[in-house]
mmCIF file of N, CA and C in Angstrom:
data_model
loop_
_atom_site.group_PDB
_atom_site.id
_atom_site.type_symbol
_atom_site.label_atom_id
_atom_site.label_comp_id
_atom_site.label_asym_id
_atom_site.label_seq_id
_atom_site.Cartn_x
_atom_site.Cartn_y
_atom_site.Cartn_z
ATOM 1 N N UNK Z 859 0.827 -1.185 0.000
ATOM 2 C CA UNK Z 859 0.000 0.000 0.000
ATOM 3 C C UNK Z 859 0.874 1.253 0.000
ATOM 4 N N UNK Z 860 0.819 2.215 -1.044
ATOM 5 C CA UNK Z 860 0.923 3.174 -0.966
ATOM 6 C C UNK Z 860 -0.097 4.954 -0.399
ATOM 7 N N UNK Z 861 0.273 5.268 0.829
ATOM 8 C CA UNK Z 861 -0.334 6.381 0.971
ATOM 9 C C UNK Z 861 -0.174 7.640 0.971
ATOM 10 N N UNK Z 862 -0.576 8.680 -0.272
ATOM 11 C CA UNK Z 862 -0.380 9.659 -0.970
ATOM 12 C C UNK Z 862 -1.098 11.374 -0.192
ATOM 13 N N UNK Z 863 -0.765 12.306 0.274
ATOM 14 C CA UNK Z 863 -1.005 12.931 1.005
ATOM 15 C C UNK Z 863 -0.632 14.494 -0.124
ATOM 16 N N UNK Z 864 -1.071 15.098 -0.578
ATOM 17 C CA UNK Z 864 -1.129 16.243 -1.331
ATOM 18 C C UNK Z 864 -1.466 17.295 -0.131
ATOM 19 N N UNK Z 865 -0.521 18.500 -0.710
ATOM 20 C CA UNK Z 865 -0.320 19.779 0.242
ATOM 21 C C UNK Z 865 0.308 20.731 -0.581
ATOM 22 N N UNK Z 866 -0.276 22.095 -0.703
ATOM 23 C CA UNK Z 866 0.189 23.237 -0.873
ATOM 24 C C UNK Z 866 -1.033 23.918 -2.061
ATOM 25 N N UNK Z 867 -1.980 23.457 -2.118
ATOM 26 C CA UNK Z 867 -3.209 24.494 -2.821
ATOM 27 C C UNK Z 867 -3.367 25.555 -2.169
ATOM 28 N N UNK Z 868 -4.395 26.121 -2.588
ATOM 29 C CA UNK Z 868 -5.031 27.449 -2.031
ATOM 30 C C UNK Z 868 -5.243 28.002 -3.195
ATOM 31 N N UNK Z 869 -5.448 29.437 -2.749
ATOM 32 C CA UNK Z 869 -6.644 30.837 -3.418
ATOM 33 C C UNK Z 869 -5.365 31.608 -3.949
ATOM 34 N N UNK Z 870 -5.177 31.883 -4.925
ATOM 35 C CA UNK Z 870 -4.125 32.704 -6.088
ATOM 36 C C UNK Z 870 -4.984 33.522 -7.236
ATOM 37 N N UNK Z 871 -4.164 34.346 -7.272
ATOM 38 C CA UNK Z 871 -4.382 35.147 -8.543
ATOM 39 C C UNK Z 871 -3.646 34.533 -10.145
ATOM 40 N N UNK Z 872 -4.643 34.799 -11.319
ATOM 41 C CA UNK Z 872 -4.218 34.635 -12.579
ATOM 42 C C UNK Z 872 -3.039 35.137 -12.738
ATOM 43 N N UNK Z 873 -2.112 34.743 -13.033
ATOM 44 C CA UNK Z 873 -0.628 34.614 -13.240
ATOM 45 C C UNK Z 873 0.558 34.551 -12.028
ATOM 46 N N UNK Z 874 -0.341 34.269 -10.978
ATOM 47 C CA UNK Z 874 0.896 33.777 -9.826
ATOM 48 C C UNK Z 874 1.352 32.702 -10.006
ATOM 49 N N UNK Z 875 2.013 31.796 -8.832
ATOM 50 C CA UNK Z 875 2.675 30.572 -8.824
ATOM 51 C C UNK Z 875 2.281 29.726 -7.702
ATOM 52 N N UNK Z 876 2.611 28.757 -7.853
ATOM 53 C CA UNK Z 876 2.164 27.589 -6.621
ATOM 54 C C UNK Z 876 2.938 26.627 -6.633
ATOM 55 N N UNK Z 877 3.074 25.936 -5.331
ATOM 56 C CA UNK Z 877 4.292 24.605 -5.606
ATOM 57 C C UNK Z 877 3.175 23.625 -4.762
ATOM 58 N N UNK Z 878 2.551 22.412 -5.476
ATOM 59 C CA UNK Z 878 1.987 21.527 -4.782
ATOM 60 C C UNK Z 878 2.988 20.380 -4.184
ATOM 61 N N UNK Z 879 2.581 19.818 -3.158
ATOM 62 C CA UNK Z 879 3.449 18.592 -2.545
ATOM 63 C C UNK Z 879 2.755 17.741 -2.509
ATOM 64 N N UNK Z 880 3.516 16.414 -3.002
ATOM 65 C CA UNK Z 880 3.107 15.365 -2.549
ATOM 66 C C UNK Z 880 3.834 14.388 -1.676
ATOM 67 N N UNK Z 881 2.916 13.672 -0.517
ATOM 68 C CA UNK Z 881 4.399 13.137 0.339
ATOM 69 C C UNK Z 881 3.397 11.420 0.723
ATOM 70 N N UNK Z 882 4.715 11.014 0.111
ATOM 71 C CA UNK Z 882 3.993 9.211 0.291
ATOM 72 C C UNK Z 882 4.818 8.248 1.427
ATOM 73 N N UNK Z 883 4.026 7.483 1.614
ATOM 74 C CA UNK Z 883 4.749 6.700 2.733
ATOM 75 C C UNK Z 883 3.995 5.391 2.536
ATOM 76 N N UNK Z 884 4.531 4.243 2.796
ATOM 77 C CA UNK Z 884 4.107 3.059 3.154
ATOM 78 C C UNK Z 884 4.581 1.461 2.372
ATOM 79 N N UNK Z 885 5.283 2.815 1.489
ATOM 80 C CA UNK Z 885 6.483 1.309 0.174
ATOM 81 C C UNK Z 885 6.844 2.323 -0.316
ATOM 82 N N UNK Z 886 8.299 1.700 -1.031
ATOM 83 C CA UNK Z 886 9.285 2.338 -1.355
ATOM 84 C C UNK Z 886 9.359 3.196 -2.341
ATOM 85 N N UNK Z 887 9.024 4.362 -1.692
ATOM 86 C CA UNK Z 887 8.429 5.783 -2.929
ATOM 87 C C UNK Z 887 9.426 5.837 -4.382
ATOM 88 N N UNK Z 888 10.780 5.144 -3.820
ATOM 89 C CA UNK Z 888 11.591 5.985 -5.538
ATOM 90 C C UNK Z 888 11.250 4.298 -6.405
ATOM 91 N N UNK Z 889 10.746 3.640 -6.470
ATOM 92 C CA UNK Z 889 10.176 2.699 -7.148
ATOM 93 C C UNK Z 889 8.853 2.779 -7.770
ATOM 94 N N UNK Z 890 8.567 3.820 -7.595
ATOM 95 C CA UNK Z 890 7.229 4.244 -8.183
ATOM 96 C C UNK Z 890 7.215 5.247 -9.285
ATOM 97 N N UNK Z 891 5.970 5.442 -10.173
ATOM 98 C CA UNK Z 891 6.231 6.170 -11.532
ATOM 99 C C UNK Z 891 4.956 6.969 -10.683
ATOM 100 N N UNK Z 892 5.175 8.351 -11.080
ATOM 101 C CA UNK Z 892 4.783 9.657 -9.997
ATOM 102 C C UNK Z 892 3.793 9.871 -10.957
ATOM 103 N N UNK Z 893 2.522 10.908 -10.648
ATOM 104 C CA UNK Z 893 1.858 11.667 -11.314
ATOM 105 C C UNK Z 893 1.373 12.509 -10.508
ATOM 106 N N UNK Z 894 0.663 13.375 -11.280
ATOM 107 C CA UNK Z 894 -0.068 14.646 -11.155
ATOM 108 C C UNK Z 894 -2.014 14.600 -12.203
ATOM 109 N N UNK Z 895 -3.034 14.619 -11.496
ATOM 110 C CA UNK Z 895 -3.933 14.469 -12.523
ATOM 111 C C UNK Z 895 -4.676 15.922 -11.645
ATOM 112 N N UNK Z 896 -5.872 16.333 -11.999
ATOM 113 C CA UNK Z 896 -6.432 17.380 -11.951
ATOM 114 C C UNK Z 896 -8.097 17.225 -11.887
ATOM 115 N N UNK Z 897 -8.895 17.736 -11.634
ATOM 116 C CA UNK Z 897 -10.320 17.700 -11.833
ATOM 117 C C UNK Z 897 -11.073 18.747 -11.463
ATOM 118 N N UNK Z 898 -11.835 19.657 -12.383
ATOM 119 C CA UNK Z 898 -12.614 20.355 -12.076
ATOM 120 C C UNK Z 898 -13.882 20.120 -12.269
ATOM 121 N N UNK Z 899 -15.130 20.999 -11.745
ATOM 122 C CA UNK Z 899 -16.682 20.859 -11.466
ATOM 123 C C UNK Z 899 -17.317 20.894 -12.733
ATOM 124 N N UNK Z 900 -17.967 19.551 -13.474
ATOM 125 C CA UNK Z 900 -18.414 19.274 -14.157
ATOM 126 C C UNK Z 900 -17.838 18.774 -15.194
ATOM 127 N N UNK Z 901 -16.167 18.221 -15.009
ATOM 128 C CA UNK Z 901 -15.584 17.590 -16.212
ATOM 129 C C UNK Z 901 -14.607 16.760 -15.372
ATOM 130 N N UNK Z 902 -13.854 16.071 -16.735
ATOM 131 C CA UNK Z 902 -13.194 14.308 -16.532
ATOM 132 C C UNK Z 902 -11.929 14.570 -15.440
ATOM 133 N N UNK Z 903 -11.752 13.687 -14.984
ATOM 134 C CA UNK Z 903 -10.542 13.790 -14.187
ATOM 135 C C UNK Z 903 -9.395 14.002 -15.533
ATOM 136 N N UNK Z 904 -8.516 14.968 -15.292
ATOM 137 C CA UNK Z 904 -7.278 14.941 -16.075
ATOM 138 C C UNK Z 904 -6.064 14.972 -16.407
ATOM 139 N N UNK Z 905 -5.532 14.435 -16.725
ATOM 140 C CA UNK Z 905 -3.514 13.939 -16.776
ATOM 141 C C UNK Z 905 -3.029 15.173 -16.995
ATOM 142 N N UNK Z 906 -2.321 16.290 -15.805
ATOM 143 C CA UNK Z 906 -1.866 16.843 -16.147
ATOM 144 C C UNK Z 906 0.557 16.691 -16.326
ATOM 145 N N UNK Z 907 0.410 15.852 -15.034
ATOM 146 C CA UNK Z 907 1.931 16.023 -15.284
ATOM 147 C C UNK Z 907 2.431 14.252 -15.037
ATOM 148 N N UNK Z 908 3.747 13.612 -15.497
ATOM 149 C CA UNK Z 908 4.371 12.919 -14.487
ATOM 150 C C UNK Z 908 5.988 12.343 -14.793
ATOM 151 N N UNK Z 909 5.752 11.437 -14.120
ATOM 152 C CA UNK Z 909 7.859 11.626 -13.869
ATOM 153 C C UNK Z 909 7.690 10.301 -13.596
ATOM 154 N N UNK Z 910 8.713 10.072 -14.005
ATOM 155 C CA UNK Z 910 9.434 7.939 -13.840
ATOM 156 C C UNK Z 910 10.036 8.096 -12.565
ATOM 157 N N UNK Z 911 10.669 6.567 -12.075
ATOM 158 C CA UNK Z 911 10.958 6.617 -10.809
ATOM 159 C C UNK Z 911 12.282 6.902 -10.380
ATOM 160 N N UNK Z 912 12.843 7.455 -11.561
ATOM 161 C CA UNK Z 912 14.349 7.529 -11.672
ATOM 162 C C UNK Z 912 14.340 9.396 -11.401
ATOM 163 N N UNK Z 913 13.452 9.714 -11.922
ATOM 164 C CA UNK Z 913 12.997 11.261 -12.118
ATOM 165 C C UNK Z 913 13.869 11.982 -13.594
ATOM 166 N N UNK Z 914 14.029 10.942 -14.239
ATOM 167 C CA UNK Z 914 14.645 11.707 -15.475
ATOM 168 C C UNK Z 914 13.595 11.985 -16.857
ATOM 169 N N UNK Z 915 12.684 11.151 -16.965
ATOM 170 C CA UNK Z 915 11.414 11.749 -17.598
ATOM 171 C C UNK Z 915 10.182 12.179 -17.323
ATOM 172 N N UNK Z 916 9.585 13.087 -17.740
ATOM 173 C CA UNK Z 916 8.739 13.707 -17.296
ATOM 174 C C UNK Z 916 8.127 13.994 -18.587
ATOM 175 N N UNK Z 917 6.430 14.093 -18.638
ATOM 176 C CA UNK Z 917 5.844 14.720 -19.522
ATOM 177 C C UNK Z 917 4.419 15.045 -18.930
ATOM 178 N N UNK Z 918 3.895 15.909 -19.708
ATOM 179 C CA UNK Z 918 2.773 16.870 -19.307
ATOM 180 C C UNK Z 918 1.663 16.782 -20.378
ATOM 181 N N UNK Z 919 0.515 17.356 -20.036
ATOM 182 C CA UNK Z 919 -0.289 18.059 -20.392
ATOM 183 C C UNK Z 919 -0.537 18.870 -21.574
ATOM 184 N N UNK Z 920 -0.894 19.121 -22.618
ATOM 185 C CA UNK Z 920 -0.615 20.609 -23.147
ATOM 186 C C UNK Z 920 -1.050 21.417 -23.165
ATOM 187 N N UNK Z 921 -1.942 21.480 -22.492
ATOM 188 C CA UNK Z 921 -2.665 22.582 -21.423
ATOM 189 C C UNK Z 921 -1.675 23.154 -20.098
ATOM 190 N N UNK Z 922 -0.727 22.383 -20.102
ATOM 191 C CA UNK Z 922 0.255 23.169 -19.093
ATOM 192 C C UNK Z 922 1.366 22.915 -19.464
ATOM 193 N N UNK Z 923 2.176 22.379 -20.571
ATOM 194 C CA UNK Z 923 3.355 22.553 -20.993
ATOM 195 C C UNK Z 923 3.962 23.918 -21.036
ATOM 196 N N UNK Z 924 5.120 24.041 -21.037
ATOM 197 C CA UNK Z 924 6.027 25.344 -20.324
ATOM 198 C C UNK Z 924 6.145 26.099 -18.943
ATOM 199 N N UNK Z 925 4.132 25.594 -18.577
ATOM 200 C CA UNK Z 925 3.774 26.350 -17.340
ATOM 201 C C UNK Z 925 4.656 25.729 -16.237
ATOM 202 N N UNK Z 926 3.989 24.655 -15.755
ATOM 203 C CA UNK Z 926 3.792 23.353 -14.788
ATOM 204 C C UNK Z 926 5.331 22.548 -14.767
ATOM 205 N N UNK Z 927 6.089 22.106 -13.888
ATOM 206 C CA UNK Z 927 7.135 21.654 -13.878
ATOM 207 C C UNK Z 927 6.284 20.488 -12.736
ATOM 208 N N UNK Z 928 7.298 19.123 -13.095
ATOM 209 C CA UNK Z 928 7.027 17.965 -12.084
ATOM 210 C C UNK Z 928 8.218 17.728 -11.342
ATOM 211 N N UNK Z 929 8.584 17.732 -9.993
ATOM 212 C CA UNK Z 929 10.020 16.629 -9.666
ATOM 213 C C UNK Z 929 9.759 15.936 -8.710
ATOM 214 N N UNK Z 930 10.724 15.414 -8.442
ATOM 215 C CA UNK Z 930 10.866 14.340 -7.496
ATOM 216 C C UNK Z 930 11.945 14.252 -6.399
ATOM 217 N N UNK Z 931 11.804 14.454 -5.171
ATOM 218 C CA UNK Z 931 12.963 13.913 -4.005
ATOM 219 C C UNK Z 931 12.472 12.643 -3.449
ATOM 220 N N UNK Z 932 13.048 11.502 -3.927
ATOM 221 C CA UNK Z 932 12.847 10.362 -3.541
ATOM 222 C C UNK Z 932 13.815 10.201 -2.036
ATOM 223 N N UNK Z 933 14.757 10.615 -1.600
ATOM 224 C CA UNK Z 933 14.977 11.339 -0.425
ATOM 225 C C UNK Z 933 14.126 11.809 0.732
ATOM 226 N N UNK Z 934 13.455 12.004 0.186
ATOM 227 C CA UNK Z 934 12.136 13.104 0.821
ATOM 228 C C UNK Z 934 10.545 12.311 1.030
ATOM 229 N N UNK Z 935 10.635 11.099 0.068
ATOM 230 C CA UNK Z 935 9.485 10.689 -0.514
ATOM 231 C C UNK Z 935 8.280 11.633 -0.715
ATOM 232 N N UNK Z 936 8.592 12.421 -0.994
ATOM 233 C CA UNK Z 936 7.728 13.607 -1.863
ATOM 234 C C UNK Z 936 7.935 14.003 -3.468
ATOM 235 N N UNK Z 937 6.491 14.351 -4.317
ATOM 236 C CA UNK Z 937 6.759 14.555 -5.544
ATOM 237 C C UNK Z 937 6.107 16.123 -5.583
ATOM 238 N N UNK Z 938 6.265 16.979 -6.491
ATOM 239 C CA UNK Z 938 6.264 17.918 -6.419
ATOM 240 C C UNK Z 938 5.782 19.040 -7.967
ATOM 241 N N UNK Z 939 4.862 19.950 -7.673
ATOM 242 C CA UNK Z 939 4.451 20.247 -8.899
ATOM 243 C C UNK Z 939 4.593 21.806 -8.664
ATOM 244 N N UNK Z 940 5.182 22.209 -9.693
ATOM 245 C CA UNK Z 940 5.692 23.878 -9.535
ATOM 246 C C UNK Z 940 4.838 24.196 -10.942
ATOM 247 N N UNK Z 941 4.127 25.247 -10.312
ATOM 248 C CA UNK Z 941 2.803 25.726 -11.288
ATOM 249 C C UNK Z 941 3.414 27.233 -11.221
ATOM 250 N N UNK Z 942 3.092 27.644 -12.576
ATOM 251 C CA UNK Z 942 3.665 29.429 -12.875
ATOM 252 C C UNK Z 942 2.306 29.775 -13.459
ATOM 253 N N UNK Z 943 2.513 31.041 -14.128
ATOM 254 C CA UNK Z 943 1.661 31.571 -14.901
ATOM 255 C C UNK Z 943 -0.080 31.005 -14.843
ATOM 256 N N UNK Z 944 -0.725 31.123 -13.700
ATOM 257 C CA UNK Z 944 -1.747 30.040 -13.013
ATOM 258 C C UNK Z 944 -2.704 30.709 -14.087
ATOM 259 N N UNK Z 945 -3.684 29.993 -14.498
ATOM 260 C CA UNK Z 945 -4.716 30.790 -15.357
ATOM 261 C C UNK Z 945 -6.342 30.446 -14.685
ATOM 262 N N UNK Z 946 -7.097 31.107 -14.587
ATOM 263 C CA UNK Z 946 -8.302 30.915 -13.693
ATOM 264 C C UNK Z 946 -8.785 29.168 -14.269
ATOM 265 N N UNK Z 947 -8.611 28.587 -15.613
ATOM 266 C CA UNK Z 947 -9.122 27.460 -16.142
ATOM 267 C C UNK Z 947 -8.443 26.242 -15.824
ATOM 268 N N UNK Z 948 -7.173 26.707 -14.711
ATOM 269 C CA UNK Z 948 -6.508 25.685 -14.282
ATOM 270 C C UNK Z 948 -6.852 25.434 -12.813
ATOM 271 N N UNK Z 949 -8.051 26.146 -12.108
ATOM 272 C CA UNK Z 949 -8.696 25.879 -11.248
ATOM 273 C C UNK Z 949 -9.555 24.254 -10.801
ATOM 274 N N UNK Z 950 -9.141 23.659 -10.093
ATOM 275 C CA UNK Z 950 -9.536 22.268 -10.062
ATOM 276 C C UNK Z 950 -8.763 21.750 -8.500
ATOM 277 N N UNK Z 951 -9.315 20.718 -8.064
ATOM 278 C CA UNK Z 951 -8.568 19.401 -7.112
ATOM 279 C C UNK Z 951 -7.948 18.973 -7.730
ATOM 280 N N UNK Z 952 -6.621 18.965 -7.278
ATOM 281 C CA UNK Z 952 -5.453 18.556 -7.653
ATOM 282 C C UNK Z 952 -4.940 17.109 -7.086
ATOM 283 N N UNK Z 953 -4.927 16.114 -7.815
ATOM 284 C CA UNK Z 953 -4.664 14.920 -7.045
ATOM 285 C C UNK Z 953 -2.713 14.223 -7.804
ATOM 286 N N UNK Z 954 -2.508 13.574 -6.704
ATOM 287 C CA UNK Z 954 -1.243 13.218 -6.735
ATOM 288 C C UNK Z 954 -1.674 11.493 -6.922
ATOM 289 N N UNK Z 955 -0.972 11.138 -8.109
ATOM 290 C CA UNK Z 955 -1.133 9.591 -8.081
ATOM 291 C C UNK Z 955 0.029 9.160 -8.251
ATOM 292 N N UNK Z 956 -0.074 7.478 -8.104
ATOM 293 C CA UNK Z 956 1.520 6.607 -7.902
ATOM 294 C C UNK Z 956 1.130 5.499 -8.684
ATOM 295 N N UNK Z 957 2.204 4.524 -9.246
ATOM 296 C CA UNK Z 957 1.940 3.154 -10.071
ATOM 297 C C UNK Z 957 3.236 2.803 -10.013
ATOM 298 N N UNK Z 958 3.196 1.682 -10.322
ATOM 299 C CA UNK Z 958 4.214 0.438 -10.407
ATOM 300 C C UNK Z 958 4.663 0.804 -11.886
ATOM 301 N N UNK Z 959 4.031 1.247 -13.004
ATOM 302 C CA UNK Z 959 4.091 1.176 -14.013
ATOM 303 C C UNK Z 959 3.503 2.856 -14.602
ATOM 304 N N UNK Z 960 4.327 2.744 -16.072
ATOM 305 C CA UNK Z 960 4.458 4.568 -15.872
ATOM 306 C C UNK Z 960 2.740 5.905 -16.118
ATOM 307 N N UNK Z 961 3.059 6.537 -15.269
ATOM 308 C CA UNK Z 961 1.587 7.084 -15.307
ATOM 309 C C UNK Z 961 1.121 7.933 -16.707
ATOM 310 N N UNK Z 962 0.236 7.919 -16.863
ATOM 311 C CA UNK Z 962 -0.715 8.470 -18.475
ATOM 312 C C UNK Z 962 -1.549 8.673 -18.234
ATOM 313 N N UNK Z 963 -2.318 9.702 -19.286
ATOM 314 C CA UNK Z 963 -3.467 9.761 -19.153
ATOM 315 C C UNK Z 963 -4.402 9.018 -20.057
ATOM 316 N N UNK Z 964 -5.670 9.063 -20.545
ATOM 317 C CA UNK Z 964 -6.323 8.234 -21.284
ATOM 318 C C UNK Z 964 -5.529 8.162 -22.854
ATOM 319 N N UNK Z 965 -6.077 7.112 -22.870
ATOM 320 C CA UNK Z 965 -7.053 5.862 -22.380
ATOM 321 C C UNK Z 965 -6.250 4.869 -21.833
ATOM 322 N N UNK Z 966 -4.702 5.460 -20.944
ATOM 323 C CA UNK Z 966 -3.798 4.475 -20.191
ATOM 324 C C UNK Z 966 -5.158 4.007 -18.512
ATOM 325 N N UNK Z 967 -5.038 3.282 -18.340
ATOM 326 C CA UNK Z 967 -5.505 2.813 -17.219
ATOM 327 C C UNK Z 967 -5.021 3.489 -16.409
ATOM 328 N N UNK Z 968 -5.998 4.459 -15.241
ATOM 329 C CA UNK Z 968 -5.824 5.175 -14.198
ATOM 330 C C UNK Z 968 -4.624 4.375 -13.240
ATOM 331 N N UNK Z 969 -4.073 5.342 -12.392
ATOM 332 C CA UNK Z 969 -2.696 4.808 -11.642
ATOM 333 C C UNK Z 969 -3.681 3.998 -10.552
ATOM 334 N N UNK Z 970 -2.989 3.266 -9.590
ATOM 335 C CA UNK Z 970 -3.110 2.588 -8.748
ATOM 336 C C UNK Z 970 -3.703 3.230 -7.213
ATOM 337 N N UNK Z 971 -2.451 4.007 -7.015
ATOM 338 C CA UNK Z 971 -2.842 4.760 -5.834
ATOM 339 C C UNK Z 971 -3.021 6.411 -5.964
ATOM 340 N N UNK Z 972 -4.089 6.883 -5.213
ATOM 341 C CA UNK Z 972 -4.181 7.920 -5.038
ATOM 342 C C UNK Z 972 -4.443 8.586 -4.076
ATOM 343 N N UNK Z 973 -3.851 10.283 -3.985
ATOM 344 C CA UNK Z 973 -4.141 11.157 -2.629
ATOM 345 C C UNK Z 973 -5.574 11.432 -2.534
ATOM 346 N N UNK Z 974 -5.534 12.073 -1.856
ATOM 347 C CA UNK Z 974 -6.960 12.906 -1.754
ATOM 348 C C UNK Z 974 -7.703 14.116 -2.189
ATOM 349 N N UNK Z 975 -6.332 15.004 -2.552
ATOM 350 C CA UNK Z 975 -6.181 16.115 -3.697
ATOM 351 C C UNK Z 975 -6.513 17.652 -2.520
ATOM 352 N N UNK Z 976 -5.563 18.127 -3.064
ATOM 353 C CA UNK Z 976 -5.839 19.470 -2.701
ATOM 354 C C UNK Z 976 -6.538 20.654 -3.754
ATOM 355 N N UNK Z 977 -6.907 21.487 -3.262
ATOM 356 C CA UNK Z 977 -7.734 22.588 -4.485
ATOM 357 C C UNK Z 977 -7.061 23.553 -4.597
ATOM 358 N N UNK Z 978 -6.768 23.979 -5.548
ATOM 359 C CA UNK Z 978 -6.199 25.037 -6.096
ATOM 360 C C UNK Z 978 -7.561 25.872 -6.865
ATOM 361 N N UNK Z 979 -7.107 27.406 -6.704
ATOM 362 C CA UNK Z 979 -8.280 27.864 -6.877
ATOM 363 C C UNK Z 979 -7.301 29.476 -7.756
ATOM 364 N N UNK Z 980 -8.074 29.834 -9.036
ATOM 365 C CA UNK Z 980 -7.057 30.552 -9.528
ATOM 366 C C UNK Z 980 -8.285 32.079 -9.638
ATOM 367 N N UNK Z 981 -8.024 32.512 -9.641
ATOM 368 C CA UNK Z 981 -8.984 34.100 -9.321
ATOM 369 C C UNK Z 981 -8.455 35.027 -10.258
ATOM 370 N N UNK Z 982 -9.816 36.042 -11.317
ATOM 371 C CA UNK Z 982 -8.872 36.639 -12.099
ATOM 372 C C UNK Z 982 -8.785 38.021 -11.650
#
């Protein structure tokens, strides 16, 4: 069992920054392929970021490519999402997921484990 704990949302203005955390515990976090998915009120859950367990690849979204950075301190067992240029449409619960195998979005089969998600909320 992996258990996934997301921290650092809140209330921002259109074009600030945010650094979300994620901090796992319960099996061996740098063996895991990291993600980042998203969901706002009245639409699909969605793949925005993620990173292998090595932390040398990473890919995104393109709805947040350039913005959104993913990393990883497997040190730390925390993964980590550095959001810039916030735009009010990137407003959503932000959830942190984990897999054995590397994370995607559709039509890859949803990850295994997941946080509980924090909200980020972008104001214009």
């Amino acid at each position: 069992q992996v258990n996934l704990v997301e921290s650092g949302g809140g209330l921002v203005q259109a074009g600030d920054s945010l650094r979300l955390s994620c901090a796992a515990s319960g099996r061996t976090f740098d063996s895991y392929e990291m993600g980042w998915f998203r969901q706002a009120p009245e639409k699909e859950r969605e793949f925005v970021a993620a990173i292998n367990w090595r932390g040398h690849i990473t890919t995104y979204a393109d709805s947040v490519e350039d913005r959104f950075t993913i990393s990883r301190d497997n040190a730390k067992n925390t993964v980590y999402l550095e959001m810039t240029s916030l735009k009010v449409e990137d407003t959503a619960i932000y959830y942190c997921a984990a897999d054995r195998t590397p994370v995607r979005g559709p039509p890859a089969p949803p990850p295994e484990y997941w946080g509980q998600g924090t909200q980020v909320t972008v104001s214009s």
